[in-house]
Amino acid sequence: MIRSIPVGAGAYLPEKILTNHELAKMVDTSDEWIVERTGIRQRRIAAAGQKTSDLAIGAAERALKHAGVDASEVDLIILATATPDRTFPATAARVQAHLGIKKGAAFDIQAVCSGFIYALATADNFIKAGQATTALVIGAETFSRILDWEDRSTCVLFGDGAGALVLQAGEGEGTTADQGVLQSYLRCDGSHEDLLYVDGGPSSTGTVGHLRMLGREVFRHAVTNIADAIQTSVDRAGIKVSDVDWFVPHQANRRILDATARRLHLDPEKVVITVEKHGNTSAASVPLALVEALEDGRIKRGDLVLMEAMGGGFTWGSALLRW
Ligand code: UT7
């Protein structure tokens, strides 16, 4: 059977670091509160004029270089973002143009923090259906542009960044020993919109709006949905949670990751955590964490990697792959 094989990954972060101490000068908060409640110590902020597409292009170029794949081979770009450069065209189209690619398809996916998992599952299905051979899957965000910088309950949580993964069609036996994407699981429950949303949009207010969140309520759903995402992928693949080499979760809050690990009896040593450095970068957080664990040598060829996310919508999901 056709498998979508990961051949390279890359990340791109804006230069500017915003620390908790700096934030404490802007709103009524403290480094102690942010670290204790979230684990976040700093986040990156895009420079004036630096767009989501700029971060996405940086990540895509590094991913292609890491993969040893020329941009001309790419026939599918799926970019997950909730902070596109423009309402249209898709940010993916800008990335495609910058990379000089003229063939194939390019489009954005909007599933907020679960966007990278949605994009990865979609690309995998395109490849398995024979509709694409080389896909760039990107998560890229400039959440700093949709934050209410006077709302301490949200502005301390998010940051900017991008990560990208290159997938190529290859042959597999159809077993969990195959290299490539083995399983994906996507969910949405639109009934919780009022807990996490942006209060603007082209067809409602005609403005971009700001992020609004009832954090405590979202937290409760997050632990349940993430546990569901992990358990379902593992069950469908016919393996045990303990068979997974690395968990690469969406990075919203250290406490959510710890609570999920406790609930599913995950070995905390196997959970890749980057939230302290990047904050919550929405669709970029899973590929940013993936790249960090690849670069520091934790994830090696043949390792079983489970990625998961939960976010606005609510959306949630997971993807199991053998690197
Ligand atoms: O990526 C999409 C998914 N998003 C998430 O998964 C986020 C989920 N939620 C969370 O991570 C947490 O709920 C938060 C980090 C947002 C908040 O932590 P919490 O422990 O749930 O705090 P809380 O909202 O219950 O607020 C506790 C107190 C409140 O004060 P009172 O009412 O107890 O007097 C808040 O006003 O902390 C106060 N507070 C702050 N204090 C200092 C809220 N934000 C801040 C702040 N600094 N930045």
Short mmCIF file of C-alpha atoms and ligand atoms in Angstrom, two decimals, residues 27-30 33-34 37-38 113 152-154 156-158 196 213-219 222 250 252-253 255-256 280 282 310-312, ligand 1:
data_model
loop_
_atom_site.label_atom_id
_atom_site.label_comp_id
_atom_site.label_asym_id
_atom_site.label_seq_id
_atom_site.Cartn_x
_atom_site.Cartn_y
_atom_site.Cartn_z
CA VAL A 27 -0.42 43.76 32.15
CA ASP A 28 -1.16 42.82 35.77
CA THR A 29 0.65 39.47 35.80
CA SER A 30 3.86 37.92 37.06
CA TRP A 33 1.79 33.10 37.94
CA ILE A 34 2.53 32.32 34.28
CA ARG A 37 -0.22 27.96 35.76
CA THR A 38 1.16 27.27 32.27
CA CYS A 113 -4.57 24.60 17.31
CA ARG A 152 -3.94 39.15 30.88
CA SER A 153 -5.96 35.92 30.79
CA THR A 154 -5.03 35.34 27.13
CA VAL A 156 0.40 35.71 28.21
CA LEU A 157 -0.38 32.34 26.61
CA PHE A 158 0.38 32.62 22.90
CA LEU A 196 -12.70 29.79 22.50
CA MET A 213 -11.14 32.23 25.80
CA LEU A 214 -12.70 30.86 28.96
CA GLY A 215 -9.48 29.13 29.91
CA ARG A 216 -10.69 27.05 32.83
CA GLU A 217 -13.49 25.47 30.76
CA VAL A 218 -11.20 24.85 27.78
CA PHE A 219 -8.68 23.20 30.10
CA ALA A 222 -8.59 19.67 26.59
CA HIS A 250 0.15 20.54 21.01
CA ALA A 252 -0.94 24.89 25.24
CA ASN A 253 -0.17 24.38 28.89
CA ARG A 255 -0.40 21.30 33.25
CA ILE A 256 -2.57 19.87 30.44
CA ASN A 280 1.06 28.26 22.56
CA SER A 282 -1.49 27.14 17.74
CA MET A 310 -6.89 20.16 20.64
CA GLY A 311 -8.15 23.65 19.94
CA GLY A 312 -10.87 26.07 18.92
O1 UT7 B 1 -4.70 25.84 22.44
C1 UT7 B 1 -6.08 25.78 22.58
C2 UT7 B 1 -6.44 25.19 23.85
N1 UT7 B 1 -6.20 26.12 24.93
C3 UT7 B 1 -5.94 25.64 26.10
O2 UT7 B 1 -5.83 24.44 26.22
C4 UT7 B 1 -5.88 26.58 27.28
C5 UT7 B 1 -6.57 25.94 28.44
N2 UT7 B 1 -6.58 26.72 29.66
C6 UT7 B 1 -5.49 26.99 30.39
O3 UT7 B 1 -4.40 26.69 30.01
C7 UT7 B 1 -5.71 27.62 31.76
O4 UT7 B 1 -7.07 27.57 32.10
C8 UT7 B 1 -5.20 29.07 31.83
C9 UT7 B 1 -3.68 29.09 31.84
C10 UT7 B 1 -5.74 29.88 30.70
C11 UT7 B 1 -5.66 29.71 33.14
O5 UT7 B 1 -5.24 28.92 34.26
P1 UT7 B 1 -6.29 28.55 35.41
O6 UT7 B 1 -5.54 27.84 36.45
O7 UT7 B 1 -7.44 27.84 34.76
O8 UT7 B 1 -6.69 29.97 35.96
P2 UT7 B 1 -8.11 30.67 36.00
O9 UT7 B 1 -8.55 31.06 34.64
O10 UT7 B 1 -9.02 29.81 36.82
O11 UT7 B 1 -7.77 31.97 36.81
C12 UT7 B 1 -7.31 31.91 38.16
C13 UT7 B 1 -7.04 33.33 38.66
C14 UT7 B 1 -8.18 34.29 38.39
O12 UT7 B 1 -8.29 35.13 39.50
P3 UT7 B 1 -9.44 34.89 40.61
O13 UT7 B 1 -10.73 34.98 39.85
O14 UT7 B 1 -9.15 33.52 41.15
O15 UT7 B 1 -9.21 36.00 41.56
C15 UT7 B 1 -7.71 35.08 37.20
O16 UT7 B 1 -8.25 36.38 37.17
O17 UT7 B 1 -5.89 33.86 37.97
C16 UT7 B 1 -6.22 35.14 37.44
N3 UT7 B 1 -5.44 35.35 36.22
C17 UT7 B 1 -4.19 35.85 36.23
N4 UT7 B 1 -3.41 36.28 37.23
C18 UT7 B 1 -2.18 36.71 36.91
C19 UT7 B 1 -5.79 35.05 34.95
N5 UT7 B 1 -4.78 35.36 34.12
C20 UT7 B 1 -3.77 35.85 34.89
C21 UT7 B 1 -2.47 36.33 34.62
N6 UT7 B 1 -1.72 36.74 35.65
N7 UT7 B 1 -1.97 36.35 33.36
#
